[in-house]
Coordinates of C-alpha atoms in Angstrom, one line a residue:
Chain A
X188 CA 0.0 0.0 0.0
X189 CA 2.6 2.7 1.4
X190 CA 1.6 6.3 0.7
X191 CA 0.3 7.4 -2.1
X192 CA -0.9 11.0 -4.2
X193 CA -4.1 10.8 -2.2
X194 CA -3.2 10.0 1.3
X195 CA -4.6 11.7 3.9
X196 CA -1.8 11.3 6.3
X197 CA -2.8 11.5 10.0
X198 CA -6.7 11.7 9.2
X199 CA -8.7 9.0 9.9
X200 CA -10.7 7.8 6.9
X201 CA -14.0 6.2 7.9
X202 CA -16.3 4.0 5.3
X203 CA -19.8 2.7 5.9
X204 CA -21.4 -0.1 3.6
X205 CA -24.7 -1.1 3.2
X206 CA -25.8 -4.8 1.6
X207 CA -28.8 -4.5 -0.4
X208 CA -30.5 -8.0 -0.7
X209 CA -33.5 -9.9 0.5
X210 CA -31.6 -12.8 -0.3
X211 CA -29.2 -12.4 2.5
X212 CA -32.0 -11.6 5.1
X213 CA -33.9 -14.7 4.4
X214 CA -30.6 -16.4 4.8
X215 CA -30.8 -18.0 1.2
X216 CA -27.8 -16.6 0.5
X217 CA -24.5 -16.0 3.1
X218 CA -22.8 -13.0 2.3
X219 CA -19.2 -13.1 1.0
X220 CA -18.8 -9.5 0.7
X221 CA -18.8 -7.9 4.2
X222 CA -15.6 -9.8 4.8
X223 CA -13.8 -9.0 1.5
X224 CA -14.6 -5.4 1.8
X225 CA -13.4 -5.0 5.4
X226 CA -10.3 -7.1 4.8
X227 CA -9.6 -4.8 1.7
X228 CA -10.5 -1.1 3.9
X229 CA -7.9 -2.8 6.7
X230 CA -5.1 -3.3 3.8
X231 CA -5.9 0.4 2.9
X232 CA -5.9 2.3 5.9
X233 CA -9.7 3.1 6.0
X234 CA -11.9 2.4 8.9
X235 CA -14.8 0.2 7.9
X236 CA -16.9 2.0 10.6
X237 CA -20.2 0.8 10.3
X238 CA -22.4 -2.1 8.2
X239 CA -25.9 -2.1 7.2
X240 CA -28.1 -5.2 5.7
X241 CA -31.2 -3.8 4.1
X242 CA -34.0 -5.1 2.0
X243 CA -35.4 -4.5 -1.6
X244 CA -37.0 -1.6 -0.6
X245 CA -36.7 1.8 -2.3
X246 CA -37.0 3.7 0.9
X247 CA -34.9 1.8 3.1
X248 CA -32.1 2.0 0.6
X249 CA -32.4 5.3 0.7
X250 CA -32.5 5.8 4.4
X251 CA -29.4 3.5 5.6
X252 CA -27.4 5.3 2.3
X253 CA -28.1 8.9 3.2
X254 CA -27.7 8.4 7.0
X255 CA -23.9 6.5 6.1
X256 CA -22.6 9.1 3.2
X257 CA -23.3 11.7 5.9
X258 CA -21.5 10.2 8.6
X259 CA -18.6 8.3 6.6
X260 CA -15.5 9.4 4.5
X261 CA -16.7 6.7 1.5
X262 CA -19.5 4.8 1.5
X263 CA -19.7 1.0 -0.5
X264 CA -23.0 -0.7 -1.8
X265 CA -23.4 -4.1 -2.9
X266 CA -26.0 -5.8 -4.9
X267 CA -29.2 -5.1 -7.0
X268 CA -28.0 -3.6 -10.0
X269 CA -29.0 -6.4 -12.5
X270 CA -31.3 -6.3 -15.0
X271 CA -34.4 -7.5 -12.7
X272 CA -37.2 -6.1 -11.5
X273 CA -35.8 -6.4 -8.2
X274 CA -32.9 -4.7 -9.3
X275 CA -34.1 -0.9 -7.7
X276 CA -30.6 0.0 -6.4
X277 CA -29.8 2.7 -9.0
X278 CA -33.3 4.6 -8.8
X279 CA -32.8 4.5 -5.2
X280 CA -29.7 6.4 -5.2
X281 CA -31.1 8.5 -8.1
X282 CA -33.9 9.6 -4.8
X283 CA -31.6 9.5 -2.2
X284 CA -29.4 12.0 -3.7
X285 CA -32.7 13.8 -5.1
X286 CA -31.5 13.6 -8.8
X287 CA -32.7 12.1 -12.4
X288 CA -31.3 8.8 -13.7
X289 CA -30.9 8.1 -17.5
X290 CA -29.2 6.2 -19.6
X291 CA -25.6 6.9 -19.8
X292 CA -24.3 7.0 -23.0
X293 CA -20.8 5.0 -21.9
X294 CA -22.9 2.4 -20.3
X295 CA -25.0 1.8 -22.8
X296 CA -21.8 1.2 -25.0
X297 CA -20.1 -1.6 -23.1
X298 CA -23.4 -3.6 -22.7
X299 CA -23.5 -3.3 -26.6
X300 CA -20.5 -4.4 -26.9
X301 CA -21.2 -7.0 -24.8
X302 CA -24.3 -8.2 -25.6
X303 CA -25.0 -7.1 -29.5
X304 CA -28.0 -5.0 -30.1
X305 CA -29.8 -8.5 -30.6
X306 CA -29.1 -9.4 -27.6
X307 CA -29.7 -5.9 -25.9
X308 CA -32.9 -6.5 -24.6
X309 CA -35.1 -3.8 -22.7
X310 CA -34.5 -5.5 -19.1
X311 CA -30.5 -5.3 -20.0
X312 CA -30.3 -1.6 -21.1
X313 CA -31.7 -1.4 -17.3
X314 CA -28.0 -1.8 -16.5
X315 CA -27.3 1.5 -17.9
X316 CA -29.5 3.8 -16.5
X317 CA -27.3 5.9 -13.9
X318 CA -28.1 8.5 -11.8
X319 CA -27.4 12.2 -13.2
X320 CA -23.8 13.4 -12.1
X321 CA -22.4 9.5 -11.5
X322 CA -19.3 8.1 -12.7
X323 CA -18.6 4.9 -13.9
X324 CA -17.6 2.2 -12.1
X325 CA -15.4 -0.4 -13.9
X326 CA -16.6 -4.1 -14.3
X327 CA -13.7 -6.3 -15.9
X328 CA -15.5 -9.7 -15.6
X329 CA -19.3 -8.7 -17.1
X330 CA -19.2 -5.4 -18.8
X331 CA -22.4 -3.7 -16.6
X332 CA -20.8 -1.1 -14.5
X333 CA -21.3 0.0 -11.2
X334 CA -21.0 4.1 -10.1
X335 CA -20.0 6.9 -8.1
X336 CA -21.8 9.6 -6.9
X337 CA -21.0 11.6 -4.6
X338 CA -19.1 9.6 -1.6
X339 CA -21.1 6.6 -2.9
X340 CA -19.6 3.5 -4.3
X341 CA -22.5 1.4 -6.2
X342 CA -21.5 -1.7 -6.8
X343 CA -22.8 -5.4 -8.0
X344 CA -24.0 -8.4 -5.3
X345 CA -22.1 -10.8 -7.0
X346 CA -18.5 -11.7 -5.1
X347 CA -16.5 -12.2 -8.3
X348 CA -18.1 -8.9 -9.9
X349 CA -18.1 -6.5 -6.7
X350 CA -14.2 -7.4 -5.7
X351 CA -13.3 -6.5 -9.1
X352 CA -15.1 -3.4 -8.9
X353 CA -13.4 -2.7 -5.7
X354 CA -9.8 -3.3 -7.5
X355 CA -10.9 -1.2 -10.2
X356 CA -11.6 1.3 -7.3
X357 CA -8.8 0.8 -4.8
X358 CA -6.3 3.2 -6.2
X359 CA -9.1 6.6 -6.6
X360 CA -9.5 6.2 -2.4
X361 CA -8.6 8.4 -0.1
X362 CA -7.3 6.7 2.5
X363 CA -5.1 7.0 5.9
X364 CA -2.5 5.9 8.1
X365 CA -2.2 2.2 8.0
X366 CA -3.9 0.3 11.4
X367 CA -1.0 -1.8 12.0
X368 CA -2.2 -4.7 14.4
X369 CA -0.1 -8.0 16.1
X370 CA -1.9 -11.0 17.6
X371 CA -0.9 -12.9 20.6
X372 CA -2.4 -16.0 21.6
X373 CA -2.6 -16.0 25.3
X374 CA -3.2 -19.7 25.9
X375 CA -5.7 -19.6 28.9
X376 CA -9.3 -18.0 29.1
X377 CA -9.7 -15.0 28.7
X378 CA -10.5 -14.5 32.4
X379 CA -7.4 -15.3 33.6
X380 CA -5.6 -12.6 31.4
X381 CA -8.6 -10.0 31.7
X382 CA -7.7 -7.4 34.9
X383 CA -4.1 -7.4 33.2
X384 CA -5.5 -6.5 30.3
X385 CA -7.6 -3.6 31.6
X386 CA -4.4 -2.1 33.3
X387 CA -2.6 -2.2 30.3
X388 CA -5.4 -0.7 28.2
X389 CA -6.3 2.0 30.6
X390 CA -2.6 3.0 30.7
X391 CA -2.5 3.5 27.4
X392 CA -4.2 6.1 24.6
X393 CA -3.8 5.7 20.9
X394 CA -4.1 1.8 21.0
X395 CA -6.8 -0.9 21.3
X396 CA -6.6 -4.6 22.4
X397 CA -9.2 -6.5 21.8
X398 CA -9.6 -9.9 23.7
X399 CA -11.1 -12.7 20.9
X400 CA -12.0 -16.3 22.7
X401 CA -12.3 -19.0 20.7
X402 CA -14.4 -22.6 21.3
X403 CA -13.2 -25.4 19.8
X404 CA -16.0 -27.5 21.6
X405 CA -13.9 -28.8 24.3
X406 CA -11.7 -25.8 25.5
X407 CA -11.3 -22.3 25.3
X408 CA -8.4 -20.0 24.0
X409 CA -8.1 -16.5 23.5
X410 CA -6.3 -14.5 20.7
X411 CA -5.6 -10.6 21.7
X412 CA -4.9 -8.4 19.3
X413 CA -3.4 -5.2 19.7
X414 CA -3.9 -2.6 17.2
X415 CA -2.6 1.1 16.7
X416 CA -1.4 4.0 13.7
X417 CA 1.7 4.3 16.3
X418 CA 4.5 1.6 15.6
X419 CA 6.3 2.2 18.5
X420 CA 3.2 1.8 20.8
X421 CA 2.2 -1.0 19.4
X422 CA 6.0 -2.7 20.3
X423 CA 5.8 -2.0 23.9
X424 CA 1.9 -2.4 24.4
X425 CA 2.8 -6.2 23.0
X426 CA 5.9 -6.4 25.3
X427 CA 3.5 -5.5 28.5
X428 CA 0.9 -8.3 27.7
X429 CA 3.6 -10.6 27.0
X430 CA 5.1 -9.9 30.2
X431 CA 1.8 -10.4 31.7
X432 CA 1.3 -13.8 29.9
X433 CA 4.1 -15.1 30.7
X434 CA 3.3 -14.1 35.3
X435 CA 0.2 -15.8 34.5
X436 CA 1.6 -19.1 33.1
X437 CA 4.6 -18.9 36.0
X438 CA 1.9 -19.2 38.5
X439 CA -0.8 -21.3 37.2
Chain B
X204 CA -42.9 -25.4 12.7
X205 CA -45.8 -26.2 12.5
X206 CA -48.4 -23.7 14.8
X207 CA -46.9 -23.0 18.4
X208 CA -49.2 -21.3 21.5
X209 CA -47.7 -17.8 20.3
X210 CA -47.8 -17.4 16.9
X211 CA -49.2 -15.0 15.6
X212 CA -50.9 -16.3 12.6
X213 CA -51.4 -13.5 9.9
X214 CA -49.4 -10.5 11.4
X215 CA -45.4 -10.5 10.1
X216 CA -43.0 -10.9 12.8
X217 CA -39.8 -8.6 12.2
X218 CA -36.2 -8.7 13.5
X219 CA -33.7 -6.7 13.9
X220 CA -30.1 -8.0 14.7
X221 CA -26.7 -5.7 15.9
X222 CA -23.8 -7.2 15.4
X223 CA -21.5 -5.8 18.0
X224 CA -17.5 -5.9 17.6
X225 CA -14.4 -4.4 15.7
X226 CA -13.2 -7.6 14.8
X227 CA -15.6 -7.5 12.4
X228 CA -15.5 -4.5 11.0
X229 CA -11.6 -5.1 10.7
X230 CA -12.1 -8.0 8.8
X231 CA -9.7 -10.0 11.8
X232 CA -12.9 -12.2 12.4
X233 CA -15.3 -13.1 9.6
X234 CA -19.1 -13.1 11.2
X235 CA -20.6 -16.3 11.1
X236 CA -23.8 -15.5 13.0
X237 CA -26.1 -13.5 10.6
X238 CA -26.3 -16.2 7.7
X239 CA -27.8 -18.5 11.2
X240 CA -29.5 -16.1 12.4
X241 CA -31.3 -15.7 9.0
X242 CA -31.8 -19.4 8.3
X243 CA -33.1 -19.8 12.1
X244 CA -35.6 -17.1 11.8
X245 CA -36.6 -17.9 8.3
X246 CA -37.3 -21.2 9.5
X247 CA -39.6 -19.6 12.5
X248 CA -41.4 -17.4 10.4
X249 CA -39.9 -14.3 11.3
X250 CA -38.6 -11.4 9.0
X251 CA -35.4 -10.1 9.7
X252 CA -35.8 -6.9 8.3
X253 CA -32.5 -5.1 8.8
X254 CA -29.3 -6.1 10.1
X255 CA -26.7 -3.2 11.6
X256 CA -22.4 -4.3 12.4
X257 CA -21.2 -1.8 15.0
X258 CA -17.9 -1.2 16.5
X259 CA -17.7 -1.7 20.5
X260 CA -18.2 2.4 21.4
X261 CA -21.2 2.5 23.9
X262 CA -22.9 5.6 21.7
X263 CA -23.1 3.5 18.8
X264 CA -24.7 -0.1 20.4
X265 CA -26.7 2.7 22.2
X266 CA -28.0 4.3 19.0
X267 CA -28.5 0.9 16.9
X268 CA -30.1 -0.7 19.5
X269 CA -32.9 1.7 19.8
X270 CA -33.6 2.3 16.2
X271 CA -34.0 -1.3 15.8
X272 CA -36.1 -1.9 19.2
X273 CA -38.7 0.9 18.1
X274 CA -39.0 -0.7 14.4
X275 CA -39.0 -4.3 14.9
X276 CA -41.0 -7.3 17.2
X277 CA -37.7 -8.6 18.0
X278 CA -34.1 -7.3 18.1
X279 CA -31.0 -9.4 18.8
X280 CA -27.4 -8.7 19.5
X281 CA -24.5 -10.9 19.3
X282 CA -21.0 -10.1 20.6
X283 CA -19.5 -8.1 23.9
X284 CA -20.5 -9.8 26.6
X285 CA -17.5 -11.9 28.3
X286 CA -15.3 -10.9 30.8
X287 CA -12.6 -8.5 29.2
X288 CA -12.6 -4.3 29.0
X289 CA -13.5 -4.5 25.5
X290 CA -16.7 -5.8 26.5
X291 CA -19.1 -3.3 27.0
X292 CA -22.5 -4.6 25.8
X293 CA -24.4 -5.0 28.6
X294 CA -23.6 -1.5 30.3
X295 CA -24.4 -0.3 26.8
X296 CA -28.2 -2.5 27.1
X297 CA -28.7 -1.1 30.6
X298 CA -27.6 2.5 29.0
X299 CA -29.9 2.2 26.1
X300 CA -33.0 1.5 28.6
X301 CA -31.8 4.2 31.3
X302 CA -32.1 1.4 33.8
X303 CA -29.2 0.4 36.2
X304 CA -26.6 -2.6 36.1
X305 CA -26.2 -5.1 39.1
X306 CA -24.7 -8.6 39.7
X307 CA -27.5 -11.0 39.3
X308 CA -28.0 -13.7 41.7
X309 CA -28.5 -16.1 39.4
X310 CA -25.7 -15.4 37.0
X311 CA -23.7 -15.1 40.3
X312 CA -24.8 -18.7 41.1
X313 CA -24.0 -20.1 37.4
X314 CA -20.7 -19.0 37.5
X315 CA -19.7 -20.0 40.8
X316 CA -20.9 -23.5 39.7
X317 CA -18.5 -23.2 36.7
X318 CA -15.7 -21.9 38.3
X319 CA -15.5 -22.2 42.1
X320 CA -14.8 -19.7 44.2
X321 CA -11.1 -19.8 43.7
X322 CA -11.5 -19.1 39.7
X323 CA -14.4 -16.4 39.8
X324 CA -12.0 -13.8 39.7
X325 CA -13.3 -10.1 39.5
X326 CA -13.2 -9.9 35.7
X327 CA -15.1 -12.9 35.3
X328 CA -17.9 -11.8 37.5
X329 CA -18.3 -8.9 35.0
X330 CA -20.4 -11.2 33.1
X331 CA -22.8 -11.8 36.1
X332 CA -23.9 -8.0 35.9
X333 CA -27.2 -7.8 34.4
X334 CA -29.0 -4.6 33.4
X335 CA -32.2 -4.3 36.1
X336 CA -35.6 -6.0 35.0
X337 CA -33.5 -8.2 32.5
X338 CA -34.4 -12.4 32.4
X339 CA -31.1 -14.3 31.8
X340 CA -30.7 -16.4 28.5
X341 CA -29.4 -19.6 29.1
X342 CA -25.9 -20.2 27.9
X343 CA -25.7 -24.6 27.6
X344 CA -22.0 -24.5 26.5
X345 CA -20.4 -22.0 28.9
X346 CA -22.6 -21.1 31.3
X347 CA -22.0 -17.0 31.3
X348 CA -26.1 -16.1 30.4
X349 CA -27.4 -13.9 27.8
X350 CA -30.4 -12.0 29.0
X351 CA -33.5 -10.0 27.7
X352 CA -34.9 -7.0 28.4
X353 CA -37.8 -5.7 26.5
X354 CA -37.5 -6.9 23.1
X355 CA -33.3 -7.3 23.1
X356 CA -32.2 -10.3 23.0
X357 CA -28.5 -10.3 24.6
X358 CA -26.2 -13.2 23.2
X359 CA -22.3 -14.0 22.6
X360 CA -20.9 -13.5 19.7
X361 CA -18.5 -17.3 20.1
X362 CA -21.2 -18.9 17.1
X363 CA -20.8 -22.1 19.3
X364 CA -22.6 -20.0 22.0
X365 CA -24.5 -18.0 20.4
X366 CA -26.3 -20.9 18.7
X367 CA -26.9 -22.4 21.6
X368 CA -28.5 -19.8 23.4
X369 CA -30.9 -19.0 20.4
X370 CA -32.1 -22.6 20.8
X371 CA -33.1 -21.6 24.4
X372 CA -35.1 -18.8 22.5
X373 CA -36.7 -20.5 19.9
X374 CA -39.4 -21.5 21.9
X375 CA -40.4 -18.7 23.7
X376 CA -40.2 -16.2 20.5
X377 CA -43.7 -14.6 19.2
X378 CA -43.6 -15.6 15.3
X379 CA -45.8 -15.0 12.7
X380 CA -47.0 -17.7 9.8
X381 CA -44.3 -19.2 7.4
X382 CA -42.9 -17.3 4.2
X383 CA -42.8 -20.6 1.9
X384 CA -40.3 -20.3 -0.8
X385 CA -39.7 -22.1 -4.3
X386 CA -36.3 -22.4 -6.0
X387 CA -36.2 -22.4 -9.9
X388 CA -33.3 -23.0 -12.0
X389 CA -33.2 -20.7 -15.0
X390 CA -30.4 -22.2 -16.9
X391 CA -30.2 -18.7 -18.9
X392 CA -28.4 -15.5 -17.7
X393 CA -31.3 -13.3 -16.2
X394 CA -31.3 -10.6 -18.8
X395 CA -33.4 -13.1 -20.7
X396 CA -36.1 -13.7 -18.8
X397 CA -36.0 -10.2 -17.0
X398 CA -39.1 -9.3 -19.1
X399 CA -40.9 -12.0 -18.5
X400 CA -40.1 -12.0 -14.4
X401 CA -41.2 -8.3 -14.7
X402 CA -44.7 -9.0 -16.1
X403 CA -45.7 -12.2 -13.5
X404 CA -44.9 -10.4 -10.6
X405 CA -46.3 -7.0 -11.4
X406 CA -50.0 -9.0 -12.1
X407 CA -49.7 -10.4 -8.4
X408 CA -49.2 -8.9 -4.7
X409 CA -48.6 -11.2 -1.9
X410 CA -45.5 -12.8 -3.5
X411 CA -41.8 -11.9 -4.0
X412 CA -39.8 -13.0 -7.0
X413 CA -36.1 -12.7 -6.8
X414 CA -33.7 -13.0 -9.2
X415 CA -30.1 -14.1 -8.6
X416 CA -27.5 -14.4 -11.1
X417 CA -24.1 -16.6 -10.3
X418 CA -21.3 -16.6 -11.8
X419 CA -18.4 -19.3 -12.1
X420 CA -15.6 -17.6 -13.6
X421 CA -17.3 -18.3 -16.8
X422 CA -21.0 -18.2 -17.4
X423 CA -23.4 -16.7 -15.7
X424 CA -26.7 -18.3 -14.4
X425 CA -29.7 -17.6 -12.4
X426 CA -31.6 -19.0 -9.4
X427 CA -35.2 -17.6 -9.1
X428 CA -36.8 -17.8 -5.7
X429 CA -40.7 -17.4 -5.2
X430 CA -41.4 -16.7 -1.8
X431 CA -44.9 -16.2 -0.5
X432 CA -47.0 -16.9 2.8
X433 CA -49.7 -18.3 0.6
X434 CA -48.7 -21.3 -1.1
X435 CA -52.0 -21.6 -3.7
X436 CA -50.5 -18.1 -5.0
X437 CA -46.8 -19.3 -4.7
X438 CA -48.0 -22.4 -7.1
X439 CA -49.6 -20.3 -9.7
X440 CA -46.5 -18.2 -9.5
X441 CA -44.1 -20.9 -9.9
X442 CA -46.4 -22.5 -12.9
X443 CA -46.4 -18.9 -14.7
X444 CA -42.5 -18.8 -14.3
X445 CA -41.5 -22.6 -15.5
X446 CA -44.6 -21.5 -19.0
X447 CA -42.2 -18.7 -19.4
X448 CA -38.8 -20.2 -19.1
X449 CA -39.9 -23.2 -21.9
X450 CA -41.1 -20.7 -23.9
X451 CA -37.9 -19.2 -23.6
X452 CA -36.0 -22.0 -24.8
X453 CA -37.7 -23.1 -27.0
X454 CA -36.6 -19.7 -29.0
X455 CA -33.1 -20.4 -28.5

């Protein structure tokens, strides 16, 4: 990653995303991309602050995207801009950012390409109706693009189609420091290693350690993880819980 | 299913479900609990209607937990509630209802039963305090309850746990009748019978039609779900779709 012409240094850079889909309500489908896009914000120094799942529905789109692109540096959608008639992720933006949506001349010719004009049917020119003001954003594996309006990433549902949206996107963020993290496993419960912890933590500002126990159906473990923008922390936050492992394992 | 002493036979049953912990939002840990959650209430015949990730700040659990109380029958939480400083959840419950938090007597007796008196140290009492007026949740794998107060439904984030204490719940839930649901294979990208989906559902309410494309690095195809809570309907629906789709191939 390393810095690049639109780094914005010290600032923390925030993003919200919102999962459009029935499909992942009812459980019929498990979503793929929450993971993907967090993993990707983490590798880019943005803070994946804040996820909503919504359904089908116009107004509700509308609602969690307006509530995130005023809180949030960049905001990401996934999902319902097919060719469908449950496909209403582009009109909702249209409303949510109170403008027209048309078809957009560039859009309309990559899905000729694509498709041919006899294969252009009505419910695929769908796929190029963007909202007024958008920009396009790049599909390398099936042609119909996603946009950008505003602080608004619109992107497609579909895992292979929305991470290379994403690549296509990566390089236009603006993004922040780097969150560097390190993981210790603490071998023993969590409660063993938890008033340590809270000293440490409450002696400290500028880092987090989080306390992750794990079942394996039998026994419990714990992985900590300490994260901070400050290198130097970091080094002797880890050297205190380390130090505070290995008392705990001395007198057990 | 089947009919149970609280259902509540026509009326829809919504949830809401707050997903509480960086480790998620970071991408560290990959949520495993909303798919369940989905599939369990699905299965119930309840709608989860919106799902919300938060990171663990006591103003935003605060914030998504009362949106979701005031909008939906039944709002659950996973995540938060062990014995470390990073978890905050239940102060953040007892916050979002302006009541007080207080060690339970029964928590206090489940973990002394784990534990012993030598063990319960003070950080692993932490998950004996209860917000006031709460009724624990039982917790079959590791003791440490869940609770509920008002409609929140307070679990652990562990999936091993978490799934265990929704069992608990099951039973005890309000739900409404089933959403019954028929998969059709399309075995044609979705731009082609787009049109056709279009027309069937706009000539009937009372049933969904979604349309979901795959993709396998080569071709696309498409799943069609028709979900409905009356199944005569969701018949007709699924007869209308299957006239459409040999019609459909038969032009190819």
């Amino acid at each position: 990653m390393g810095e690049a012409a639109n780094s914005a240094d010290d600032d923390i850079v925030t993003a919200g995303f919102v999962v459009i889909g029935d499909e992942i309500l009812s459980g019929r489908t498990k979503d793929k991309n929450i993971g993907y896009l967090a993993d990707f914000l983490t590798a880019h120094g943005i803070d994946l602050a804040e996820v909503r799942i919504v359904p089908d529905e116009t107004g509700r789109i509308v609602e969690a995207v307006r509530a995130l692109s005023a809180r949030y540096t960049h905001v990401f959608t996934s999902g319902g801009i097919g060719p469908t008639h449950d496909d209403i992720t582009a009109d909702a933006i249209a409303a949510a950012f109170g403008v027209g949506i048309d078809f957009h001349p560039e859009a309309v010719a990559l899905l000729s390409a694509r498709y041919g004009n006899a294969d252009l049917t009505q419910a695929r020119m769908r796929m190029a109706r963007i909202p007024d003001g958008a920009s396009l954003i790049p599909n390398s594996v099936s042609q119909a693009p996603g946009f950008k309006i505003g602080n608004v990433h619109v992107m497609a549902g579909v895992p292979a189609v929305f991470e290379a949206m994403l690549e296509a996107l990566g390089p236009t963020l603006a993004h922040g420091r780097l969150v560097l993290s390190r993981a210790i496993e603490a071998h023993m419960a969590e409660g063993r290693v938890a008033d340590d912890l809270r000293r440490i933590q409450d002696a400290h500002t500028g880092v987090a350690i989080g306390s992750y126990p794990q079942y394996d159906g039998k026994t419990y473990s714990t992985q900590l993880v300490v994260r901070s923008r400050d290198e130097a922390l970091l080094e002797r936050v880890v050297g205190e819980i380390e130090e505070a492992l290995a008392r705990l394992r001395a007198e057990a």
